[in-house]
Short mmCIF file of C-alpha atoms and ligand atoms in Angstrom, two decimals:
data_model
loop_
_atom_site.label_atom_id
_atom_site.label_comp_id
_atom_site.label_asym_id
_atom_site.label_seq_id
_atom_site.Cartn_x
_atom_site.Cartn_y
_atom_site.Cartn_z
CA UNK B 17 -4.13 45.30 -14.04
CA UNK B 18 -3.77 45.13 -10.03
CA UNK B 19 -1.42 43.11 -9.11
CA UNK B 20 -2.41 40.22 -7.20
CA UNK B 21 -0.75 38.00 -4.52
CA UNK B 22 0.75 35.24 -5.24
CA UNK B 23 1.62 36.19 -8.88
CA UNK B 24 4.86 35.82 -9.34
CA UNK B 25 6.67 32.22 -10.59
CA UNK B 26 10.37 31.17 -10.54
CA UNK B 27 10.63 29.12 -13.34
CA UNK B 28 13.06 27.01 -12.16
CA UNK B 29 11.40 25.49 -9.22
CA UNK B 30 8.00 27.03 -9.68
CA UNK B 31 7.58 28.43 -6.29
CA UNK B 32 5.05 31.13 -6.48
CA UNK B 33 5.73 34.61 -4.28
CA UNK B 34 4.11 37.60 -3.89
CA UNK B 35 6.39 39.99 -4.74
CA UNK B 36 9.08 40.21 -7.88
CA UNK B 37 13.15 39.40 -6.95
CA UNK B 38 15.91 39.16 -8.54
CA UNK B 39 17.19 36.02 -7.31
CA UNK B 40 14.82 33.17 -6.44
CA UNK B 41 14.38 33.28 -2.70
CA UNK B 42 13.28 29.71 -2.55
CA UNK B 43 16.16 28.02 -5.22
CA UNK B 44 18.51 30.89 -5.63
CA UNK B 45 18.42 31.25 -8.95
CA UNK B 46 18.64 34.49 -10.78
CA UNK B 47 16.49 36.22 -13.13
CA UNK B 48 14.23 33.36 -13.15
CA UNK B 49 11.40 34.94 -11.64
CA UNK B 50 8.43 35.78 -13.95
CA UNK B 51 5.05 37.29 -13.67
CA UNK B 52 2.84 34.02 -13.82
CA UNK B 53 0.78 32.82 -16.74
CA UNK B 54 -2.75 32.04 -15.93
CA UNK B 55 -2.59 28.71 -15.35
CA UNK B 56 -3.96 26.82 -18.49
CA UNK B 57 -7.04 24.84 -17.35
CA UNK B 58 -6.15 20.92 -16.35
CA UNK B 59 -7.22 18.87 -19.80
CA UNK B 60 -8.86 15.95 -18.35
CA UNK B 61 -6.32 15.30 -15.57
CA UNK B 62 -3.35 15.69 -18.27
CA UNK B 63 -0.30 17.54 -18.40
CA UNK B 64 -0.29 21.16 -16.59
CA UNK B 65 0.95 23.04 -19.47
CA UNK B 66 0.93 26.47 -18.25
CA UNK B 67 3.25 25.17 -15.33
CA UNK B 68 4.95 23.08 -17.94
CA UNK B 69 6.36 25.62 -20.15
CA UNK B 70 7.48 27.94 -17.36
CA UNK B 71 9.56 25.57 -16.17
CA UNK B 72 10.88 24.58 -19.75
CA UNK B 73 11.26 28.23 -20.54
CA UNK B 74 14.38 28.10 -17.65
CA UNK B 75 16.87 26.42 -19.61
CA UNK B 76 18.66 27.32 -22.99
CA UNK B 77 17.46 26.78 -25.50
CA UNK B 78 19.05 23.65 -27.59
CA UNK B 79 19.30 21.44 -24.06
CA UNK B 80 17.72 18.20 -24.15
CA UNK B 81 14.77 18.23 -22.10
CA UNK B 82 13.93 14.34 -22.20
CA UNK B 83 12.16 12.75 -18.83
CA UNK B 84 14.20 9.38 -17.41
CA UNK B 85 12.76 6.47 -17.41
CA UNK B 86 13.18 4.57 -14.49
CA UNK B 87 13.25 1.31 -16.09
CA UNK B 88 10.08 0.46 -14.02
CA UNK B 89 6.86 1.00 -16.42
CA UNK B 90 4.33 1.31 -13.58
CA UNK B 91 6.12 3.96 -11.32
CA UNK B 92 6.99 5.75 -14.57
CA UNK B 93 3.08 5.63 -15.43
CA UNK B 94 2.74 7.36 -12.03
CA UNK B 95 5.52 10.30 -12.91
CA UNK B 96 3.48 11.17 -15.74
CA UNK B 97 6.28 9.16 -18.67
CA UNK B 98 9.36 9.06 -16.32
CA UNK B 99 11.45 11.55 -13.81
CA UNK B 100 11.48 15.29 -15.09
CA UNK B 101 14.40 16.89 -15.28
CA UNK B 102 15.61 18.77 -12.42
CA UNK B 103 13.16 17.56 -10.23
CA UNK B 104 12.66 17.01 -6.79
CA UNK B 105 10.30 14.61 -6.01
CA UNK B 106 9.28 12.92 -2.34
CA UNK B 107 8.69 9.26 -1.73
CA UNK B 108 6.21 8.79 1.06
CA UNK B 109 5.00 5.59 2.97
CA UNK B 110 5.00 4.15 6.40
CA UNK B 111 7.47 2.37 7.57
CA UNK B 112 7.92 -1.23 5.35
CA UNK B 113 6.02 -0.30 3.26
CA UNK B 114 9.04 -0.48 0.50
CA UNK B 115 10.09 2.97 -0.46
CA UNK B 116 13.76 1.93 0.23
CA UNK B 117 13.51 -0.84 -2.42
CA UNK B 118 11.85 1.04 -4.85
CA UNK B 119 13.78 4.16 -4.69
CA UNK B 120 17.28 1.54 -4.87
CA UNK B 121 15.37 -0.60 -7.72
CA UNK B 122 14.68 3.25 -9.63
CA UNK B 123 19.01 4.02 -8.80
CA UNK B 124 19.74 -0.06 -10.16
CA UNK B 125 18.27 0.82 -13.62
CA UNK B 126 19.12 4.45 -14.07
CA UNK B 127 22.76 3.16 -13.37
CA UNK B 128 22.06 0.50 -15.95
CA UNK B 129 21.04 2.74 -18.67
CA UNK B 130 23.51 5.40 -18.01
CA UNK B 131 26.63 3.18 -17.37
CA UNK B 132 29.05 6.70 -18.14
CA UNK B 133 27.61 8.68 -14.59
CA UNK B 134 27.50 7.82 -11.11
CA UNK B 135 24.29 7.53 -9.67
CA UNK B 136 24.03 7.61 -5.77
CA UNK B 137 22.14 6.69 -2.72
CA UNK B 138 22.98 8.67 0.47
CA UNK B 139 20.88 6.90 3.22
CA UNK B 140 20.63 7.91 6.90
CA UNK B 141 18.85 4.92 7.69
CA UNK B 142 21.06 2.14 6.75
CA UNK B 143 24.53 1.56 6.19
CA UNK B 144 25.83 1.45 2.79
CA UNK B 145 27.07 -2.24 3.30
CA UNK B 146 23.05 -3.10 4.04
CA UNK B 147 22.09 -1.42 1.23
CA UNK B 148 24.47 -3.34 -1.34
CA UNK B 149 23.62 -6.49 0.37
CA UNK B 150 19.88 -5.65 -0.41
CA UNK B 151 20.99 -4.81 -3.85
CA UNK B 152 22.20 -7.88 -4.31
CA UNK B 153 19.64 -9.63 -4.16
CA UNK B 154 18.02 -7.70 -6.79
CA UNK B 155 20.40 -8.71 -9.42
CA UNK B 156 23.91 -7.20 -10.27
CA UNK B 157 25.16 -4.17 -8.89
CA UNK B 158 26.34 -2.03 -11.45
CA UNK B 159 29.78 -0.49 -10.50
CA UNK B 160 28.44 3.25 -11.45
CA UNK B 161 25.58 2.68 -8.52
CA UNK B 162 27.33 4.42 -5.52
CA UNK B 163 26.10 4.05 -1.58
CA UNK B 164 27.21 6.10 1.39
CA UNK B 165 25.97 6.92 4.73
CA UNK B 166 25.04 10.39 5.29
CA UNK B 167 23.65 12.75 8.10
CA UNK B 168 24.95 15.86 7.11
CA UNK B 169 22.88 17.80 3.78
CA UNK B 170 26.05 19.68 3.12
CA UNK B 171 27.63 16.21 2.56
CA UNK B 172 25.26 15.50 -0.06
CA UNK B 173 25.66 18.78 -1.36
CA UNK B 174 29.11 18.37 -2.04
CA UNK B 175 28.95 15.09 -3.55
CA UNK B 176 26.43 16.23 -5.94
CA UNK B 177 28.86 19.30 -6.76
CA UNK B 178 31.71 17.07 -7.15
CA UNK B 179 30.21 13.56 -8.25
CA UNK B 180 27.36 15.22 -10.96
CA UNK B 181 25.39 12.09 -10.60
CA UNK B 182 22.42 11.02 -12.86
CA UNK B 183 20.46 10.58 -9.96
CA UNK B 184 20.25 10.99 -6.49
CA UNK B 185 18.54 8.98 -3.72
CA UNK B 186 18.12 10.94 -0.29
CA UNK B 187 16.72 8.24 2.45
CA UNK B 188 15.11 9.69 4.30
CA UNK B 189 14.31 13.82 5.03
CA UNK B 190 14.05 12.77 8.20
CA UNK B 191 17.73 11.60 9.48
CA UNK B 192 19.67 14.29 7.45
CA UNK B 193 20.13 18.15 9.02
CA UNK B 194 21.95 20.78 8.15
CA UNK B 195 24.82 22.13 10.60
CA UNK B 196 23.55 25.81 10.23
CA UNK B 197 20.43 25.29 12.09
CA UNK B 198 20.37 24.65 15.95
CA UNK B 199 17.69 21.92 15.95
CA UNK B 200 17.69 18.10 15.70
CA UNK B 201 17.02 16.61 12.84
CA UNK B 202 13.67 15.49 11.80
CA UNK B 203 12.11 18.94 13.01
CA UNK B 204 10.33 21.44 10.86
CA UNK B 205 12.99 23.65 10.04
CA UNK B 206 15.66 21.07 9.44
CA UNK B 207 12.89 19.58 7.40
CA UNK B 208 12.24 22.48 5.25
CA UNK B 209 16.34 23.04 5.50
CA UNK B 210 17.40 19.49 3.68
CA UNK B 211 14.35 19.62 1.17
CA UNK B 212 15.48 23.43 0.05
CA UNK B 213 18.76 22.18 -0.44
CA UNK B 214 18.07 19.29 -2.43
CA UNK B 215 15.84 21.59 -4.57
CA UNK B 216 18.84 23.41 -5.21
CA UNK B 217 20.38 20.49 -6.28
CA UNK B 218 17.93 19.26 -8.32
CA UNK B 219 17.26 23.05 -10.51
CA UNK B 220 20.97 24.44 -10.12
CA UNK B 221 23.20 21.27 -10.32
CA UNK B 222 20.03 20.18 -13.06
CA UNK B 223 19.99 16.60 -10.78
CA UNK B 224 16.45 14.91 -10.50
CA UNK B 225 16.57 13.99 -6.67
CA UNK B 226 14.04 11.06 -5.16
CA UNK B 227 13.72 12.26 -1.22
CA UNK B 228 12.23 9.70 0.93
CA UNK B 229 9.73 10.47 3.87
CA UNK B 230 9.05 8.66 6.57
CA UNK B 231 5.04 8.47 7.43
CA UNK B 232 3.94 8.87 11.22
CA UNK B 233 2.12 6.29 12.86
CA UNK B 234 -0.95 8.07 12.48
CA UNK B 235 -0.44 8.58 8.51
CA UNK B 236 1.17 11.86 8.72
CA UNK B 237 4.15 13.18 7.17
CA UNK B 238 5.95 15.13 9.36
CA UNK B 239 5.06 18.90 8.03
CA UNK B 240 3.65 17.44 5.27
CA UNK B 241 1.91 21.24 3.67
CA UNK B 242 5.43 22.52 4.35
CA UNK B 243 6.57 19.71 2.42
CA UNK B 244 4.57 19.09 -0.41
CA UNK B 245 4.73 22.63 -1.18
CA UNK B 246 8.84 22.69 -1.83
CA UNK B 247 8.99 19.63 -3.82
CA UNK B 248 7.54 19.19 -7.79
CA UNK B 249 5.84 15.61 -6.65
CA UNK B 250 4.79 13.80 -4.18
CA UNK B 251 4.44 10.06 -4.52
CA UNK B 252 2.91 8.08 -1.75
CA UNK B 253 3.47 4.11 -1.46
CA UNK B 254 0.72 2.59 -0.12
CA UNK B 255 -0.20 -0.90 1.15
CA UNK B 256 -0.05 -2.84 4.03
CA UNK B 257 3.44 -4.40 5.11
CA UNK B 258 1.05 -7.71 6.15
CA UNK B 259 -0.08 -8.16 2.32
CA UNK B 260 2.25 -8.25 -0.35
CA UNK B 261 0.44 -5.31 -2.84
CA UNK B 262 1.46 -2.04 -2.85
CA UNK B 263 0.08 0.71 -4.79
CA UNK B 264 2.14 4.00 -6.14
CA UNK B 265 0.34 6.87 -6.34
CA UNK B 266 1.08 10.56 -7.20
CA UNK B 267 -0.69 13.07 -4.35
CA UNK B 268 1.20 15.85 -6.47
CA UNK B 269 2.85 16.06 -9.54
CA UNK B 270 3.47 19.22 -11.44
CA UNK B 271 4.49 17.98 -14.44
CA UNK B 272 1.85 15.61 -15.22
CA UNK B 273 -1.77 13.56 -13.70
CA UNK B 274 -2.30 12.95 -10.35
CA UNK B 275 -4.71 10.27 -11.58
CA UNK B 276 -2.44 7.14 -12.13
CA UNK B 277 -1.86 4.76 -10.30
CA UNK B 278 1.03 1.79 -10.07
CA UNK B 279 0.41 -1.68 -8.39
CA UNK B 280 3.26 -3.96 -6.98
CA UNK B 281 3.95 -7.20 -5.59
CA UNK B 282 6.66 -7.33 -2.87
CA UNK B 283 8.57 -10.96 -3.23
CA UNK B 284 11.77 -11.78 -1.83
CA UNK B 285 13.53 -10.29 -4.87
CA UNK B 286 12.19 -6.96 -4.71
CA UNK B 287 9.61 -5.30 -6.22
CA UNK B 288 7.66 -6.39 -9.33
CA UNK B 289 4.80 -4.72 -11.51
CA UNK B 290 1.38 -6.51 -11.58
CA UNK B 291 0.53 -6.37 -15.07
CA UNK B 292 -3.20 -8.04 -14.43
CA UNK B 293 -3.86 -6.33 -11.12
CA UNK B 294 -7.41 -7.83 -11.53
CA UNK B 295 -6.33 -11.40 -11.31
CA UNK B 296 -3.83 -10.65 -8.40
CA UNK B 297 -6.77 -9.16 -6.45
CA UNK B 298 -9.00 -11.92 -6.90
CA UNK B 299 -6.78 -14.97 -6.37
CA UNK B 300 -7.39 -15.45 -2.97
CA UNK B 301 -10.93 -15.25 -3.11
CA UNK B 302 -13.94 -18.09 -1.26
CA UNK B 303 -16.27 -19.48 -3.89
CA UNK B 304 -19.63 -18.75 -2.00
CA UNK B 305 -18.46 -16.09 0.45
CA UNK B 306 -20.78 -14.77 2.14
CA UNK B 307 -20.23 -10.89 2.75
CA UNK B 308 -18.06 -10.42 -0.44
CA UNK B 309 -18.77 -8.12 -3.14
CA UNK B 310 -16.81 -7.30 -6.38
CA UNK B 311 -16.54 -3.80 -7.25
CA UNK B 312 -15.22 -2.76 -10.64
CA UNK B 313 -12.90 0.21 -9.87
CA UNK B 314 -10.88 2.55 -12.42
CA UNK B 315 -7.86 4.15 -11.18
CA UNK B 316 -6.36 6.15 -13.89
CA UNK B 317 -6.61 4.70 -16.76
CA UNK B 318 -6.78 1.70 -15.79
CA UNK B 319 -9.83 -0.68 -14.14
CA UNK B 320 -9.26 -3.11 -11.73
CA UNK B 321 -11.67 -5.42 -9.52
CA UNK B 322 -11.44 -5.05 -5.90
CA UNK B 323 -13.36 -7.31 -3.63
CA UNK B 324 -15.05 -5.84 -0.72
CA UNK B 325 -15.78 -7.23 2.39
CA UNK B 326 -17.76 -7.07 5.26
CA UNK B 327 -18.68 -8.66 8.39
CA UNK B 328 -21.43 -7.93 10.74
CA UNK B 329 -21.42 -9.88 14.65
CA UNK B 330 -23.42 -9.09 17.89
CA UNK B 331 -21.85 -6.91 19.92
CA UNK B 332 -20.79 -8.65 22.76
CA UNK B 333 -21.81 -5.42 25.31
CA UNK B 334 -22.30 -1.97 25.17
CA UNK B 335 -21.53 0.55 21.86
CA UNK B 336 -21.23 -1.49 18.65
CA UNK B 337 -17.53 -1.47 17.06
CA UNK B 338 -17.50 -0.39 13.41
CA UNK B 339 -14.44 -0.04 11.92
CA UNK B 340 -12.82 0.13 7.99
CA UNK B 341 -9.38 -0.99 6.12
CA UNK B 342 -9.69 0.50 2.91
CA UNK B 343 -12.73 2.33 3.17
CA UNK B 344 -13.48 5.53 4.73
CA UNK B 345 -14.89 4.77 7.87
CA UNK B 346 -17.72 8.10 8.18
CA UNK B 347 -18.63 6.39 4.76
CA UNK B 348 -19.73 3.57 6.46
CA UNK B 349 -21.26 4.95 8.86
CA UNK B 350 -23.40 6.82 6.19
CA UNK B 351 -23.91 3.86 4.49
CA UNK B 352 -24.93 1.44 8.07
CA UNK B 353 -27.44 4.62 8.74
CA UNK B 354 -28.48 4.05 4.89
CA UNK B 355 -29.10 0.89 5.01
CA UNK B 356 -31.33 0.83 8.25
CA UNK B 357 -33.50 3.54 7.33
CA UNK B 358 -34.08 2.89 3.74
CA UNK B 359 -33.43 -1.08 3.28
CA UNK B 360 -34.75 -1.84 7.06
CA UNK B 361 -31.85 -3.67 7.68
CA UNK B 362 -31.36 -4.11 11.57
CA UNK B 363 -27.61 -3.00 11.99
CA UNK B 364 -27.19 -0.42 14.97
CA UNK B 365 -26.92 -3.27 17.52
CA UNK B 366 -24.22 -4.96 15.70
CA UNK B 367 -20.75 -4.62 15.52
CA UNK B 368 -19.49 -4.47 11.87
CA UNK B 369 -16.36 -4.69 10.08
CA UNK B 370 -15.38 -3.39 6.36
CA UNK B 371 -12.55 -4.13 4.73
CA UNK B 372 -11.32 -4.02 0.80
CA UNK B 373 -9.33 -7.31 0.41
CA UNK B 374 -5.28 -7.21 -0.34
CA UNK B 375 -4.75 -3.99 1.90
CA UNK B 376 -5.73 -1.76 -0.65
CA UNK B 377 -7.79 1.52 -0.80
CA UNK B 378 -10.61 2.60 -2.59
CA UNK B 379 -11.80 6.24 -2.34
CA UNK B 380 -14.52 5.78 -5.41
CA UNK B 381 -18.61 6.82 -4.15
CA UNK B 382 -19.03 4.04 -6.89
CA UNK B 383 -17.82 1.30 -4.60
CA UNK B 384 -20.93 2.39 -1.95
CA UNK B 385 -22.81 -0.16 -3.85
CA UNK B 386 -20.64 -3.43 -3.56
CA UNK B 387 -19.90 -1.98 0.24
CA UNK B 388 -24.02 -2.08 1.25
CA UNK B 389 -24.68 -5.65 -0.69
CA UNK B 390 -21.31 -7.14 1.22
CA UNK B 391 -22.95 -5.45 4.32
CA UNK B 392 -25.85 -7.41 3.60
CA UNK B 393 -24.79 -10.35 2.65
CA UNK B 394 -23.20 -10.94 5.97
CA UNK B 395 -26.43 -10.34 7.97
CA UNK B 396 -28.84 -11.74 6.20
CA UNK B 397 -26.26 -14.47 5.73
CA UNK B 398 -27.01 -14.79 1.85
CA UNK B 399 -23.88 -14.93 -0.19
CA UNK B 400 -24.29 -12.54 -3.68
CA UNK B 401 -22.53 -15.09 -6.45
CA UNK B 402 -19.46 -14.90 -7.17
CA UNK B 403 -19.86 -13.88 -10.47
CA UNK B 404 -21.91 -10.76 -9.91
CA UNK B 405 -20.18 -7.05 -9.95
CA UNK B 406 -22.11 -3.88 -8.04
CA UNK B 407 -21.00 -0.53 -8.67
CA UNK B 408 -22.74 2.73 -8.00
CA UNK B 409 -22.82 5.52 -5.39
CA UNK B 410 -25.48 5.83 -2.42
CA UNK B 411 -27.37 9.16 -1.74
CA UNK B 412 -28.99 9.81 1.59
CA UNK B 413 -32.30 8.75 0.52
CA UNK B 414 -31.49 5.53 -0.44
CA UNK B 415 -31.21 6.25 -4.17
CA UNK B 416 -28.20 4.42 -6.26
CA UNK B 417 -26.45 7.12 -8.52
CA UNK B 418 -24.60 6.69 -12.00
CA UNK B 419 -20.84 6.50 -11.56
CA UNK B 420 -18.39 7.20 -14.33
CA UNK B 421 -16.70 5.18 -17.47
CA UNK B 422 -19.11 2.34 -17.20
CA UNK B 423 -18.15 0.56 -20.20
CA UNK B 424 -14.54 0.27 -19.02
CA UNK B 425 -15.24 -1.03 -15.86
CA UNK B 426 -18.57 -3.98 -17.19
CA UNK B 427 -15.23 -4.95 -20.05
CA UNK B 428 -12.88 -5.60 -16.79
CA UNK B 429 -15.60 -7.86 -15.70
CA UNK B 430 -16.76 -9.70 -19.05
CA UNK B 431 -12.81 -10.16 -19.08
CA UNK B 432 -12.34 -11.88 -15.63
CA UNK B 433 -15.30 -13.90 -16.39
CA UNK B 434 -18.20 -12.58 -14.85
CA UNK B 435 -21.44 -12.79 -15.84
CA UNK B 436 -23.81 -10.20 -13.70
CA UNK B 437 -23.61 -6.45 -12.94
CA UNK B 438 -25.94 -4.57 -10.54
CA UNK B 439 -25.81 -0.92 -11.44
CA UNK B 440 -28.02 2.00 -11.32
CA UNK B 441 -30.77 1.92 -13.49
CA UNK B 442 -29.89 6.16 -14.34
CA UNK B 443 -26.78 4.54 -17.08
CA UNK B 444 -27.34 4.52 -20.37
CA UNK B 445 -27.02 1.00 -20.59
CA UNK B 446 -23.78 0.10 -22.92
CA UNK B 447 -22.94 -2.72 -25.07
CA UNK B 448 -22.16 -5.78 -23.14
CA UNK B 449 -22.51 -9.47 -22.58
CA UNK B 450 -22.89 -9.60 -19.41
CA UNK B 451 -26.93 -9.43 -17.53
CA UNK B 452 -27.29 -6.26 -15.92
CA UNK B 453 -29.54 -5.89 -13.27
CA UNK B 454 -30.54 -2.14 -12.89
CA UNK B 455 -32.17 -0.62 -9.52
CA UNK B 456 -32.53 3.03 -8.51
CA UNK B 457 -32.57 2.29 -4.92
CA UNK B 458 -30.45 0.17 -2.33
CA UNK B 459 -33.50 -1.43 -1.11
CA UNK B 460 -34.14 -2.79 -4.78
CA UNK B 461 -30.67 -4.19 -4.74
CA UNK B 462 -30.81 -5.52 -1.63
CA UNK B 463 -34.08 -7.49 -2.93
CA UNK B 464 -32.34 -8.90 -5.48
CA UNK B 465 -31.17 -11.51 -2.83
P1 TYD P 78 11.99 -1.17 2.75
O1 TYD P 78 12.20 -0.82 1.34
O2 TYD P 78 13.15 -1.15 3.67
O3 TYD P 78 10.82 -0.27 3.38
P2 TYD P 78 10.84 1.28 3.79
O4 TYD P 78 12.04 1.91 3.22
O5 TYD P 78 9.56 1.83 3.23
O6 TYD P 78 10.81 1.33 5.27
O7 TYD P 78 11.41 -2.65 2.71
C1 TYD P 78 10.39 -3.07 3.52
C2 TYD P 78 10.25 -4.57 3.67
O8 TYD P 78 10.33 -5.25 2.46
C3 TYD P 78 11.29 -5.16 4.56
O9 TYD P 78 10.63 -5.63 5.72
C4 TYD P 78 11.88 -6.30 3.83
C5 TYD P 78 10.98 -6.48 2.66
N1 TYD P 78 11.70 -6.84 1.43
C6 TYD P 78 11.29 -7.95 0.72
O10 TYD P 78 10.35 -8.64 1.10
N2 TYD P 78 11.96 -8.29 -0.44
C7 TYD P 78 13.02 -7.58 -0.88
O11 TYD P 78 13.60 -7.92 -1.94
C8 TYD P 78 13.43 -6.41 -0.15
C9 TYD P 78 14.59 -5.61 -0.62
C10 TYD P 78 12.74 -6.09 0.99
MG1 MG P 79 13.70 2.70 4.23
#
């Protein structure tokens, strides 16, 4: 067999190289680098095994390999069942967003359940007085939970050497460097410096490590390919710091789904899990709105009913504004071009604004629906009931496609109370109480109104 790039696997850290070594040139280990097993095929956004057992395959054999449990049931959804073992994995948000709290409210409950280890947060961002005064407010500080201020990565180095905590908090990639590089911290290669040494940490000193990243303004991560390619997961906060839901999400994860998805409330003691996101999403919602639309989504496992909005104005002069929160904006567009040619709705004079309510995201084709019918609602100044859901994806020629696990998202809906679902007529219509209204183009669901 020819050999072919890229083949080789540490199975420590799971870096892939081209070429065999003796001693892991990304984590340093030795003899820990193995010709890689095909990788075993994902089983409906499961576990990786293949990339599983390598890594398993490092240690000796008798070790515990358990995952921590972070004491927080919706990020540990989004880990895949809790924090591997010597893992490194990277918090990302913008600024606000809360990836301090969370990462202090993970270090609060690993302390609590291991009350025999240390556990520590080395920030570069606050001082370690802030930091216990924010802790405070959470609840009692256990004495094992440790704070300093750091700027140096050998520092943390040699407190994970010396200290052997359970866990280890890094805030943020961005405000440590390492002395043996010449530039500043926050550049590339001090970037790629602190996040190789905490990888050491994490698969030689057998630490799982949560780095924090700071996002740009414009929503990127500073080297964020670099990045995500040294680290086992990526978890990205998301949210808006004006609304008080946040949503975890994993962007990589190699030892589990990338599909789950954990939803927060920020209050004034920290963060808390929203059990009924549903409810949570809809609570602030008009009777009557016009230019509202619910959408059943499924994230995960898990459905949840977003409300989508839209409003559509005269444009006071010149090129009409669009513009999105939530929504991809080229998909409106598409959907505003849609909607003119093949509903002859009158829109590319008007400004118009999209939005998905609670500063939340939605990256489903099946919320295209609910989008055109909020779209419409607002011009035609018609208000869809309130107790109507929309879901399915818009093609080109006006045509409304089938979306996936139906049934789960009509039960989210019979469950809130609904009573009406507008879907493509191409389902295979499920059991369910509620009246469906099938079309097979927008225009037909447009007329419904
Ligand atoms: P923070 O975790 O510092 O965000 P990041 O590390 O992502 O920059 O928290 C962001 C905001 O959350 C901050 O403005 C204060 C607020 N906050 C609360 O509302 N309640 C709380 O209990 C805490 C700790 C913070
Ligand atoms: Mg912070």
């Amino acid at each position: 067999m020819t050999k072919e790039k890229g083949m080789y696997e540490c199975g420590a850290c799971g870096n892939i190289f081209p070429k065999w070594s003796g001693k892991c040139p990304s984590c340093h280990s030795w003899n820990t680098i193995a010709e890689k097993t095909p990788e075993i095929a994902r089983n409906g956004g499961g576990k990786q095994r293949g990339v599983l057992l390598s890594a398993e395959k490092s240690h000796s054999p008798g070790e515990e390999r358990k995952r921590m449990g972070v004491g927080i049931q919706e990020t540990d959804r989004v880990l895949g069942g809790g924090l591997f073992p010597d893992s490194l994995t990277l918090l990302v948000g913008n600024p606000g967003i809360g990836k301090s709290t969370l990462a202090l409210q993970m270090a609060r409950n690993i302390a609590l359940q291991n009350p025999q280890k240390p556990i520590f947060i080395i920030s570069g961002e606050e001082s370690g007085f802030q930091v216990l005064e924010r802790a405070k407010r959470l609840g009692t500080v256990p004495e094992n939970l440790k704070v300093s201020t750091g700027f140096r990565i050998e520092d943390v180095l040699e407190t994970a050497e010396q200290e052997k905590p359970a866990f280890l908090v890094v805030d943020s990639v961005q405000t440590f460097s390492s002395g043996e590089i010449p530039s500043a911290s926050g550049s590339l290669p001090q970037i790629r410096a602190v996040t190789e040494s905490l990888m050491y940490v994490a698969k030689a000193k057998h630490i799982p490590v949560l780095l924090i990243g700071q996002v740009t303004k414009g929503g990127e991560m500073a080297g964020p390919q670099l990045l995500a390619h040294l680290v086992d997961a990526v978890l990205q906060f998301e949210g808006d710091d004006r609304h008080e839901l946040r949503m975890l999400r994993a962007l990589k994860n190699r030892f589990g789904s990338t599909s789950e998805v954990g939803i927060f409330e920020m209050t004034e003691v920290g963060l808390r899990e929203v059990m009924n996101p549903s409810e949570v999403f809809l609570s602030g919602r008009l009777p009557g709105a016009i230019g509202s639309v619910i959408f059943p989504a499924v994230e995960g496992q898990r459905p949840f009913l977003l409300e989508m909005q839209a409003l559509t104005a005269t444009t006071p002069f010149g090129l009409p504004k669009r513009s999105a929160s939530g929504f991809s904006l080229a998909r409106l567009s598409l959907l505003l071009a849609v909607l003119e040619k093949h509903a002859g709705i009158r829109l590319s004079s008007l400004d118009v604004f999209a939005n998905v309510v609670g500063g939340l995201k939605t990256e489903e084709p099946g919320a295209d629906l609910a989008m055109c019918l909020a779209i419409a609602s607002s011009k035609t100044k018609k208000a869809v009931p309130e107790t109507f859901l929309a879901l399915g994806e818009i093609g080109l020629s006006g045509e409304v496609r089938a979306i996936s696990q139906l049934e789960k998202r009509l039960r989210e809906g019979e469950k809130l109370g609904f009573t009406d679902a507008i879907l493509p007529s191409s389902h295979k219509i499920p059991k369910t109480s509620l009246q469906l209204h099938t079309v097979r183009t927008v225009a037909e669901a447009v007329g419904i109104f």
